Short mmCIF file of C-alpha atoms in Angstrom, two decimals:
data_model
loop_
_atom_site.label_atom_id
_atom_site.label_comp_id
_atom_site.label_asym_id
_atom_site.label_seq_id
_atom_site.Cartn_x
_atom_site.Cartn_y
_atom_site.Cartn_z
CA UNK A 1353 -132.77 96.40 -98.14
CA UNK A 1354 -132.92 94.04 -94.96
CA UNK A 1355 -134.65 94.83 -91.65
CA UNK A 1356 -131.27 95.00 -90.56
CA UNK A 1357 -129.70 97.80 -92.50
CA UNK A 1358 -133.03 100.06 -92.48
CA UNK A 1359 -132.65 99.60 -88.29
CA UNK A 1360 -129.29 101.09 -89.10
CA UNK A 1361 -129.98 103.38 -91.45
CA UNK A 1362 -133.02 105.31 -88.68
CA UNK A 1363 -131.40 105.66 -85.57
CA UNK A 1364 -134.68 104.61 -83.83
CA UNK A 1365 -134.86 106.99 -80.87
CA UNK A 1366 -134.44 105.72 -77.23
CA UNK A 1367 -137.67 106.93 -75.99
CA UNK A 1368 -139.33 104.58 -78.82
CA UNK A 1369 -137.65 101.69 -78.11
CA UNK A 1370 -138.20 102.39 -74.24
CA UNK A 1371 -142.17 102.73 -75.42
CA UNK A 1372 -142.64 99.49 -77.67
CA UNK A 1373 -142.07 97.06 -74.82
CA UNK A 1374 -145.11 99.18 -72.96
CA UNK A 1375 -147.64 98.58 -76.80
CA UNK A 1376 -146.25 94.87 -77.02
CA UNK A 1377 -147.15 93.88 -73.26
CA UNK A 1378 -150.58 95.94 -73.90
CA UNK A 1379 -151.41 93.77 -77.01
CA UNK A 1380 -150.20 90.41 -75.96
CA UNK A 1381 -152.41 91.08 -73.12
CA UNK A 1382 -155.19 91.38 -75.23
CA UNK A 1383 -154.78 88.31 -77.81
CA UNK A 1384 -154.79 86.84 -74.69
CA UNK A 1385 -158.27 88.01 -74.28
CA UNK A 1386 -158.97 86.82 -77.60
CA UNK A 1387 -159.10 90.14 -79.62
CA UNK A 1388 -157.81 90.60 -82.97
CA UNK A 1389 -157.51 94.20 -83.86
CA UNK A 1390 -156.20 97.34 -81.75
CA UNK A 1391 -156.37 100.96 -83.08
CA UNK A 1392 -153.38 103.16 -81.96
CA UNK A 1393 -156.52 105.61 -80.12
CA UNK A 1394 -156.89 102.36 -77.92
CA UNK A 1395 -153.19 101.68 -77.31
CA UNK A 1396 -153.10 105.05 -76.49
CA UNK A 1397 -155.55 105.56 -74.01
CA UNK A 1398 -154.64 102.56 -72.08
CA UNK A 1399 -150.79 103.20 -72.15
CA UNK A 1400 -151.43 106.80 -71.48
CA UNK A 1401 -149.32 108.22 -74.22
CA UNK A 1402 -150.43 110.57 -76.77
CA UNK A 1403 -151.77 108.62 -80.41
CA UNK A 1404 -149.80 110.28 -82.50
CA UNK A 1405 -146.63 109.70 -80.30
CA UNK A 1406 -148.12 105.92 -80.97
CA UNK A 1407 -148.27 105.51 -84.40
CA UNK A 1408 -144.82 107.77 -84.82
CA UNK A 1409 -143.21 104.76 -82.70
CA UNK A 1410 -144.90 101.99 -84.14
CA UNK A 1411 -144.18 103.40 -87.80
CA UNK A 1412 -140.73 102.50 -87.11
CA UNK A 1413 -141.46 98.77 -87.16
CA UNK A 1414 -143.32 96.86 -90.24
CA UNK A 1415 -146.66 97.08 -89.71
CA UNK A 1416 -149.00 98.99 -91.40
CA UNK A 1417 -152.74 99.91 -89.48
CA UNK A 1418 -155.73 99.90 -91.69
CA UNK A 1419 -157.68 103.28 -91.27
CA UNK A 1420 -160.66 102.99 -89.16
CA UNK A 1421 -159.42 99.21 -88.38
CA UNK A 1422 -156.45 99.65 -86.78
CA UNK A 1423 -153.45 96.72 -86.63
CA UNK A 1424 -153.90 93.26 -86.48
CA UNK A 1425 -152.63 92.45 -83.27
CA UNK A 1426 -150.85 88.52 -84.47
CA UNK A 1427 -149.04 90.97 -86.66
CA UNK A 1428 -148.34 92.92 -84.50
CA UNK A 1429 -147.33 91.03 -81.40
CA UNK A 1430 -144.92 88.77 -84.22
CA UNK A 1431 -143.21 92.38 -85.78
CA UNK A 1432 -142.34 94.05 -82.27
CA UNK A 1433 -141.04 90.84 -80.70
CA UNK A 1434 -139.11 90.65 -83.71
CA UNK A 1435 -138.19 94.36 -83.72
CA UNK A 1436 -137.27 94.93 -80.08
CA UNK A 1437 -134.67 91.70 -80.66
CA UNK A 1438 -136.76 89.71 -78.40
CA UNK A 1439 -137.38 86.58 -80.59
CA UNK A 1440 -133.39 86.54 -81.18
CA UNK A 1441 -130.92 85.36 -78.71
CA UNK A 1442 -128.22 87.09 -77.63
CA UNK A 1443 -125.70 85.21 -75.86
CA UNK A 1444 -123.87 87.10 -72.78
CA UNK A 1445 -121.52 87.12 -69.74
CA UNK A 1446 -122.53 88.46 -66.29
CA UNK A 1447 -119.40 89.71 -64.38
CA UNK A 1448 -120.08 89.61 -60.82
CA UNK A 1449 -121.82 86.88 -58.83
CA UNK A 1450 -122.62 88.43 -55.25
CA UNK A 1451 -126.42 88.75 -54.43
CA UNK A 1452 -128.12 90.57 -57.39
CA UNK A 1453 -125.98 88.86 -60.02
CA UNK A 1454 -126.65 85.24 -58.90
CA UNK A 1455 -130.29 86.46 -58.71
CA UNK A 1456 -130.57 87.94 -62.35
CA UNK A 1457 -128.89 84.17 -63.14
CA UNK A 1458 -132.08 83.25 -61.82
CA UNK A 1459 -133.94 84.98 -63.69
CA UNK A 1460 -135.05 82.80 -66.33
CA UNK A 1461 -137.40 85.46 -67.85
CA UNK A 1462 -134.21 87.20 -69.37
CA UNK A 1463 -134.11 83.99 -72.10
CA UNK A 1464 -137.82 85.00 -72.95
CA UNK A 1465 -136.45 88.57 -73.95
CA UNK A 1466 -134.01 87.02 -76.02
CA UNK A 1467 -130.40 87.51 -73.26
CA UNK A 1468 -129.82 84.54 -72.97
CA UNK A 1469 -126.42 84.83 -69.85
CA UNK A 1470 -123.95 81.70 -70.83
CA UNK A 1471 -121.64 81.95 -68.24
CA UNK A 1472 -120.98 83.98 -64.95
CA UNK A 1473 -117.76 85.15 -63.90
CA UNK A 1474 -116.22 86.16 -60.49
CA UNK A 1475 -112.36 86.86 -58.14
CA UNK A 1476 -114.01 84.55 -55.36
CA UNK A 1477 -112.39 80.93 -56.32
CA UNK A 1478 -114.87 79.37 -53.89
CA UNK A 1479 -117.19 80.42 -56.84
CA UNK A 1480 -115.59 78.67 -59.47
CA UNK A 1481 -116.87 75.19 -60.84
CA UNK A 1482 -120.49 76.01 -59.16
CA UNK A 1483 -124.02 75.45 -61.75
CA UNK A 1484 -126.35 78.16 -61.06
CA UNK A 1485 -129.68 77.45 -62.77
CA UNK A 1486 -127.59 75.84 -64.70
CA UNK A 1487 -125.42 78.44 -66.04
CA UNK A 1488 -121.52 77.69 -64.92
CA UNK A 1489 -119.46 80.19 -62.95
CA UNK A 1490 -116.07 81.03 -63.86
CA UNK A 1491 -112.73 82.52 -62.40
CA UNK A 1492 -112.81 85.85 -64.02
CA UNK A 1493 -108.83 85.16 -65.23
CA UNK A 1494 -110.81 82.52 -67.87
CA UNK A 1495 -113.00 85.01 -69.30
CA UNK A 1496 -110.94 85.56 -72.65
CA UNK A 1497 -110.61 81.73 -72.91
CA UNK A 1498 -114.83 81.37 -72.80
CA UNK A 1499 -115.16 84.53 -74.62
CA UNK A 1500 -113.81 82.71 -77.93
CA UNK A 1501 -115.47 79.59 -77.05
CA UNK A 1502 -118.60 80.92 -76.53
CA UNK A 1503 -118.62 83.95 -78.04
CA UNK A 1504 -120.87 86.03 -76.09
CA UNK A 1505 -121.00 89.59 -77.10
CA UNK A 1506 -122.78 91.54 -74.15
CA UNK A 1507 -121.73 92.19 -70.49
CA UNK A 1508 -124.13 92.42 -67.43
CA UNK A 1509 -121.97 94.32 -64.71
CA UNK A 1510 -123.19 93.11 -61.68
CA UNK A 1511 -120.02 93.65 -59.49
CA UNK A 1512 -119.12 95.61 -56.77
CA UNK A 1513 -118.99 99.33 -57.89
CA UNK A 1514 -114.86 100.23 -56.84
CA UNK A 1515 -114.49 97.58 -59.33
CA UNK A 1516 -117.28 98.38 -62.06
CA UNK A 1517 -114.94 100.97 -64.59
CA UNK A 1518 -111.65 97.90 -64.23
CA UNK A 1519 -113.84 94.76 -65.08
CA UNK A 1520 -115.67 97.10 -67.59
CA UNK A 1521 -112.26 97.99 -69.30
CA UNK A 1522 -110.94 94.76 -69.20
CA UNK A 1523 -113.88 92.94 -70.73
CA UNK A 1524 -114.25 95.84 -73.32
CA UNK A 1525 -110.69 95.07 -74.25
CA UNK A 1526 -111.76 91.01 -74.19
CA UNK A 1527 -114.45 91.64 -77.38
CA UNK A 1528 -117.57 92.51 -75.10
CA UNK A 1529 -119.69 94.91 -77.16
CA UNK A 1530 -122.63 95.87 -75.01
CA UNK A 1531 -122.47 96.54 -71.51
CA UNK A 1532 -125.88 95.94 -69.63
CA UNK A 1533 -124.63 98.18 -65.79
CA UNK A 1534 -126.56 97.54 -62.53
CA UNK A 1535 -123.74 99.16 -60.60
CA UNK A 1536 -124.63 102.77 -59.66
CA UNK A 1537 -121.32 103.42 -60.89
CA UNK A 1538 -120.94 105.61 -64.28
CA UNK A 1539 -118.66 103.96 -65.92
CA UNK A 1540 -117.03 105.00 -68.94
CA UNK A 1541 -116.83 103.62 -72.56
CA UNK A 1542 -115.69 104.39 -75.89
CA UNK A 1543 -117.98 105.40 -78.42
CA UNK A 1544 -118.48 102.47 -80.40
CA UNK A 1545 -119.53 100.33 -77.38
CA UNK A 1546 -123.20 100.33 -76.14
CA UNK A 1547 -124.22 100.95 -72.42
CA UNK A 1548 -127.48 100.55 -70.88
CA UNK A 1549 -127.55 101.44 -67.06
CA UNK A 1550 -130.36 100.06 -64.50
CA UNK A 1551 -130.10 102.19 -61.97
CA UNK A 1552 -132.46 99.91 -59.11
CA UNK A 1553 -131.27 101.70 -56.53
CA UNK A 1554 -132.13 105.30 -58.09
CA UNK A 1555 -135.23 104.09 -58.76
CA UNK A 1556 -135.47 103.61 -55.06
CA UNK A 1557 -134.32 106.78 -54.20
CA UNK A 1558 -137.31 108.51 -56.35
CA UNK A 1559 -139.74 106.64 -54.77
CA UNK A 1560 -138.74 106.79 -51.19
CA UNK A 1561 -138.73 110.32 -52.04
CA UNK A 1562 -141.94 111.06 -53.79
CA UNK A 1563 -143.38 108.97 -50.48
CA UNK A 1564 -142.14 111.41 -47.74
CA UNK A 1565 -143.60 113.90 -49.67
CA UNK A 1566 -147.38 112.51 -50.09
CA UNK A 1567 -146.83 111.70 -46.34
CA UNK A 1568 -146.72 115.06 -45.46
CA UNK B 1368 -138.90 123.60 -40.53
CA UNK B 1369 -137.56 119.81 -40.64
CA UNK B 1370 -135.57 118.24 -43.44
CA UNK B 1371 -138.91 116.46 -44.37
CA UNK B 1372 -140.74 119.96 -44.39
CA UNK B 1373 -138.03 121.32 -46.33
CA UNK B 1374 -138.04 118.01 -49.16
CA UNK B 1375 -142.21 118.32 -49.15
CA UNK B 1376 -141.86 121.98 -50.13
CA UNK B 1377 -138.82 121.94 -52.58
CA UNK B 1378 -140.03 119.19 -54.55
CA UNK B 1379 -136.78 117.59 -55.82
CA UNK B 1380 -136.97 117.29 -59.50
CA UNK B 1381 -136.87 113.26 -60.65
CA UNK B 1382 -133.71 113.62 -62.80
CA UNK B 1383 -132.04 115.27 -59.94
CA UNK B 1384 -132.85 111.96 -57.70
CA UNK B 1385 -131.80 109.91 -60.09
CA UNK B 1386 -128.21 111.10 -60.54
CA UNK B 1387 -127.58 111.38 -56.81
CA UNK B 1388 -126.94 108.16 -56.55
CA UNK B 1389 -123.91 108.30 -59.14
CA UNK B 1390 -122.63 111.11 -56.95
CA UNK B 1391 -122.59 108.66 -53.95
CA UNK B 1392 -121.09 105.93 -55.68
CA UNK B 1393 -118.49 107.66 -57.04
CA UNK B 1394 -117.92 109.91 -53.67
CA UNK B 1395 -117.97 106.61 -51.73
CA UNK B 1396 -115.44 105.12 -53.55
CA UNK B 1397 -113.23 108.18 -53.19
CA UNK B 1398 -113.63 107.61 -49.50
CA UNK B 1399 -112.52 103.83 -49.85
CA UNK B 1400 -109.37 105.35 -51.36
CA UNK B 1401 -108.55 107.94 -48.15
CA UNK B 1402 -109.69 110.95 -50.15
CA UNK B 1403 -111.23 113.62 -47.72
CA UNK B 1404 -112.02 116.45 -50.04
CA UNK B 1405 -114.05 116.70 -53.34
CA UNK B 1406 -114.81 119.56 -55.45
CA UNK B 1407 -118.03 119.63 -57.66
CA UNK B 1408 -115.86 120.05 -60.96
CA UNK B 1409 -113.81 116.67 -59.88
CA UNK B 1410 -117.69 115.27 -59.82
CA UNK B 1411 -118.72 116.55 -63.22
CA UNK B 1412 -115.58 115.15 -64.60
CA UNK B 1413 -115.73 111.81 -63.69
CA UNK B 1414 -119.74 111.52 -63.84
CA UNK B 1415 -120.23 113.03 -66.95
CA UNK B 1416 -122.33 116.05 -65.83
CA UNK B 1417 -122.27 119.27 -66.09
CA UNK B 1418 -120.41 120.47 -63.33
CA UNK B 1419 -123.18 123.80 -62.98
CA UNK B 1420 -125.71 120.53 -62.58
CA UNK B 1421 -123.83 119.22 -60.21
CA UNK B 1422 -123.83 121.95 -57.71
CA UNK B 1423 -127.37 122.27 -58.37
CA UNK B 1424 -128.11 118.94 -58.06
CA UNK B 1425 -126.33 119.36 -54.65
CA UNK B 1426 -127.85 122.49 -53.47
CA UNK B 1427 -131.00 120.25 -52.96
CA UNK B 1428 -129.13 118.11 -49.84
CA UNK B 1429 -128.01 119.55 -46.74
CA UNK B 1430 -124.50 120.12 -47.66
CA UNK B 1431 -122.45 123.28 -48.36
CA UNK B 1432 -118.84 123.06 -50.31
CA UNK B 1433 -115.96 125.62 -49.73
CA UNK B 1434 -114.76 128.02 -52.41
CA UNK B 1435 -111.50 126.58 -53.60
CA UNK B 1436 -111.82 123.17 -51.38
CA UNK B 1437 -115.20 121.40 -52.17
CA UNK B 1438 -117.22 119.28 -50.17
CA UNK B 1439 -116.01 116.99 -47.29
CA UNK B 1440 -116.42 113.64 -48.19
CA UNK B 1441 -117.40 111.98 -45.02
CA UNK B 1442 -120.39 114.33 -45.17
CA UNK B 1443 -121.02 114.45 -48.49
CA UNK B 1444 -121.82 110.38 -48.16
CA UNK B 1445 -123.81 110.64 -44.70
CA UNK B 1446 -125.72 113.47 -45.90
CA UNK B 1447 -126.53 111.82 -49.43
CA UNK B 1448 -127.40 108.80 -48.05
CA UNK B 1449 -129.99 109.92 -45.55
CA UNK B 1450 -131.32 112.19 -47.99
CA UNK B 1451 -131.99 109.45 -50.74
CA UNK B 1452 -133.37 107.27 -47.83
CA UNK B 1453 -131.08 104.64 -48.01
CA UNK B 1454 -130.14 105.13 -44.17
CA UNK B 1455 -133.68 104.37 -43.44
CA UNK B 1456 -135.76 100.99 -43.60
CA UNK B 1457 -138.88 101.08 -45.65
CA UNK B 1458 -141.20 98.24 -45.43
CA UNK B 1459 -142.27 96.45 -48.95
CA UNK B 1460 -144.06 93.49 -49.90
CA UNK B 1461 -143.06 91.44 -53.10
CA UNK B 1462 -145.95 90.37 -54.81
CA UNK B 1463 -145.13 87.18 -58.16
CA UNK B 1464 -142.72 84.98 -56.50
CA UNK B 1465 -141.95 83.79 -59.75
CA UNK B 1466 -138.42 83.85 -61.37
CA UNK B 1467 -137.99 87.56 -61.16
CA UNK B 1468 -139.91 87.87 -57.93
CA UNK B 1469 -137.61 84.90 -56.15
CA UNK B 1470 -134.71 86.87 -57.65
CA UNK B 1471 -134.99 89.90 -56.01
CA UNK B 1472 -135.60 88.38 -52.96
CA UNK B 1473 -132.35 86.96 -52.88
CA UNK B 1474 -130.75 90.50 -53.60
CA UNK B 1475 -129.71 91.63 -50.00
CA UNK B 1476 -128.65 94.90 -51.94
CA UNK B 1477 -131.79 96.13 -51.66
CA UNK B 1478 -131.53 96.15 -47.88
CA UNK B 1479 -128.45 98.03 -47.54
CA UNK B 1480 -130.50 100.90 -50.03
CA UNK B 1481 -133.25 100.74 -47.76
CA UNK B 1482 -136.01 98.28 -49.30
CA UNK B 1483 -136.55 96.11 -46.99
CA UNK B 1484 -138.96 93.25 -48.01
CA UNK B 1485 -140.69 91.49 -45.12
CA UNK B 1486 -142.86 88.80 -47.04
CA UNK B 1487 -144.12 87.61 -50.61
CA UNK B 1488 -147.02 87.48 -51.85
CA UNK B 1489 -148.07 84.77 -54.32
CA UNK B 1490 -151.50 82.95 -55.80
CA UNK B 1491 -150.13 79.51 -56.27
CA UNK B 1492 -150.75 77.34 -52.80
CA UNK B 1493 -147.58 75.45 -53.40
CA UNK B 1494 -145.15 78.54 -52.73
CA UNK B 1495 -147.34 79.06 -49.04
CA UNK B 1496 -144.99 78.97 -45.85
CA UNK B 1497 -142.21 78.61 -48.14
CA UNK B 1498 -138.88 80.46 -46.94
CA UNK B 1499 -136.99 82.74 -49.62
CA UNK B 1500 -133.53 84.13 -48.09
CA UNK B 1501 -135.26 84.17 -44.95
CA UNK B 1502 -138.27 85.88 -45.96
CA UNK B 1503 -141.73 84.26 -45.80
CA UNK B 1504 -144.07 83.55 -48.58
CA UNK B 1505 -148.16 83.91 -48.07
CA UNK B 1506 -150.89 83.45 -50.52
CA UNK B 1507 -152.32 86.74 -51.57
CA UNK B 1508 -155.63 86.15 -49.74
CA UNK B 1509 -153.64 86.71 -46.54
CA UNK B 1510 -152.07 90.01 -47.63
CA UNK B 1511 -154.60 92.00 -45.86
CA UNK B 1512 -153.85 90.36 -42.53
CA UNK B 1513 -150.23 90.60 -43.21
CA UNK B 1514 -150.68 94.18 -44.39
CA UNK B 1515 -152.28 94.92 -40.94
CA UNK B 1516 -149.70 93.13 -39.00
CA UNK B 1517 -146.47 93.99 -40.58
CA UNK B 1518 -147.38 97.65 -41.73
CA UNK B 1519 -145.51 97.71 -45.50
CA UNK B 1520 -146.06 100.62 -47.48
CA UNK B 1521 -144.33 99.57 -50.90
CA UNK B 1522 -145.41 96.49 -53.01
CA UNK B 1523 -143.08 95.13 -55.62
CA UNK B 1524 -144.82 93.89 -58.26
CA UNK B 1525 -143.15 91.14 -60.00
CA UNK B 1526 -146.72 88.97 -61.45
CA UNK B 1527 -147.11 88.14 -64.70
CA UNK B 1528 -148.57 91.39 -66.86
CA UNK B 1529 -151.67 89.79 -67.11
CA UNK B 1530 -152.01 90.15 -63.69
CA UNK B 1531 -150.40 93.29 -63.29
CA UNK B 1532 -153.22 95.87 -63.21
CA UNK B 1533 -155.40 93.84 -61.22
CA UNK B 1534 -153.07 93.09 -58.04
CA UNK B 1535 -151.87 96.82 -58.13
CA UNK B 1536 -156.21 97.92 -57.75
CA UNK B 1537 -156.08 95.29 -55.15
CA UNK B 1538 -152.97 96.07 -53.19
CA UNK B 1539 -153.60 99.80 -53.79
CA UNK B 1540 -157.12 99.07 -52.28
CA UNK B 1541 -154.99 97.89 -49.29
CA UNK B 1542 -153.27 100.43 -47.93
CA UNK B 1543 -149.89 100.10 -50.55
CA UNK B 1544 -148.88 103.90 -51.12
CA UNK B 1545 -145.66 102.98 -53.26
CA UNK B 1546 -145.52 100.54 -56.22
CA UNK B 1547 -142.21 99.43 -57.82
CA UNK B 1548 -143.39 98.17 -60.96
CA UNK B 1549 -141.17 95.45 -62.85
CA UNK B 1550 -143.36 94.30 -65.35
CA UNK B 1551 -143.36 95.92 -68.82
CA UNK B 1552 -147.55 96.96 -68.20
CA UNK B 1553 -148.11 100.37 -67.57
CA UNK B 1554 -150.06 100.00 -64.48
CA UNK B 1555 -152.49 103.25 -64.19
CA UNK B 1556 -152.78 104.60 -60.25
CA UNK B 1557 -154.72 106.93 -58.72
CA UNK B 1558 -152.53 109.96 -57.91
CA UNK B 1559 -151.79 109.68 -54.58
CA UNK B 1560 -149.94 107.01 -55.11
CA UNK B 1561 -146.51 106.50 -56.14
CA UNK B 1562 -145.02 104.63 -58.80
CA UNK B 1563 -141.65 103.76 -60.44
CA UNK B 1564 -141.25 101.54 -63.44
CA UNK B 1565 -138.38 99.41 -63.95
CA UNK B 1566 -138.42 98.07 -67.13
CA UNK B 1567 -135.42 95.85 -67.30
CA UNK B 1568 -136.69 94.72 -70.66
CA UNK B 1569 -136.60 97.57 -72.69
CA UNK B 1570 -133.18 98.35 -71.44
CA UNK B 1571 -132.43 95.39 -73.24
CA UNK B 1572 -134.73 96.05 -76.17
CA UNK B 1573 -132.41 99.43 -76.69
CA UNK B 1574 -129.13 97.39 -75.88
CA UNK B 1575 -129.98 95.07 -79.31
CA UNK B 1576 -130.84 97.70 -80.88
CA UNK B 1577 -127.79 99.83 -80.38
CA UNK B 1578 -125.58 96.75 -80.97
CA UNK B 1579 -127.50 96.00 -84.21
CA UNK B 1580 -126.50 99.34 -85.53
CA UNK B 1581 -122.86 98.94 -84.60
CA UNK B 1582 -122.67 95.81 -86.44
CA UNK B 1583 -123.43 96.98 -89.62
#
């Protein structure tokens, strides 16, 4: 069996695969430092999540710790990149080139985590024709033309939200697979395509939130 | 009692102030349309939640529905937005004016949801007096004069994770109450002090995950 069909075969959970990134950051961090092994008890206490919980979610991916050792953390570091897709790229489309769009264009740690954003599409012909960090913008009307030339697979919705659920449906209907949503709109997909939402602004309201209180 | 008494005693339950936000969206755009009414099953419906959840959700912001008729919109927004802070301004810092960091501070979203980032903070004397999208950039050795003078209580904290820990001690140290975390280290605080992680990477970690398993 490949990597790939075992992936497919255990539905790794969400919660794991929200966890990883935390382990991989942690141990990067310390080959960095020049250290070679890393127990799951250490990961643990530094990450703050129980050990068990830690070696459940790294069991998913192909390492195996050597009791009383630990991992080695080369290994380790080269399996989760490899796991969490970040050592792959995936080439995608961002819909939506107002303020936070052009500045995840900018964003040239995306290509690190393996998205790597081909084009950018937008209604505003001023738009069309312009480089941004060298990634051309396109009048949305040519987005099934550059979807089969460049074949890009996922979606990052950064347009305004009365329009979030129509460019969503349209691009589903274009071959886009994976939709990647920064509106704070819920939009709606079938069941065989794959939505991630970053909710920023929710984020924002927790913490604005959470602040009145501890002023009080 | 105050509607800031009232949130510091009802402590608003984190899922709950995350989905408020959809609410608003989705109620906004209802008002963009001429709508005036909305009833909490229309909500559920579109949204995806429970529509029990929704009234509870609700029930936590100042805002009472008719039997039969539902909520008035125009309210329904005003109310929401106040109570999710987005009506106010809250004073941040950004601290890693790096790719990310320059990103966000070209997001005037942010500002209309009530972030509103007076200066950057940065260790590299090149980016010093430099203007992002009208906002100034300092070296970090300055941020305790700029603290004093310009009175932020939130630091976004956009440095490499290397770094992460360390300027969230020093900020924290500061007089920073509220940390928006983007990097994927789980930075530990004290608890007095807020934090909310957005970890934009392992949304995309579970995105190529997901779309692995559809593939095959």
């Amino acid at each position: 069996m490949t990597r790939d069909e075992i992936r497919t075969i255990t539905k790794v959970p969400e919660p794991t695969l929200r966890r990883l990134p935390w382990y991989l950051a942690f141990v990067k961090l310390l080959r960095g430092k020049g250290e070679t092994v890393i127990s799951s008890t250490q990961i643990s206490k530094e990450i703050n999540v129980d050990s068990s919980q830690v070696a459940k979610d790294l069991s998913f991916v192909n390492v195996t710790g050597k009791t009383r050792v630990g991992y080695e953390i080369d290994a380790l570091v080269e399996e989760l990149e490899d796991f969490l897709g970040f050592t792959s790229s995936h080439k995608a489309f961002l819909f939506g080139v107002g303020s936070l769009g052009a500045a995840l264009l900018h964003d040239t740690g995306l290509k690190q985590y393996g998205l790597d954003i081909v084009a950018g599409f937008d209604v505003r012909p001023e738009l069309e024709g312009q480089m941004i960090n060298g990634i051309p913008v396109y009048h949305i009307d040519r987005f099934p033309e550059m979807r089969e030339q460049l074949g890009a697979t996922i979606g990052v919705i950064t347009v305004p939200v009365d329009r979030a659920q129509e460019v969503a449906d349209q691009i589903i209907a274009g071959g886009i697979k994976g939709l990647w949503n920064f509106t704070p709109f819920r939009i709606r997909v079938p069941e065989n395509i794959v939505i991630q939402n970053t909710s920023m602004y929710a984020h924002l309201a927790v913490m604005f939130n959470r602040l009145n209180s501890i002023n009080h």
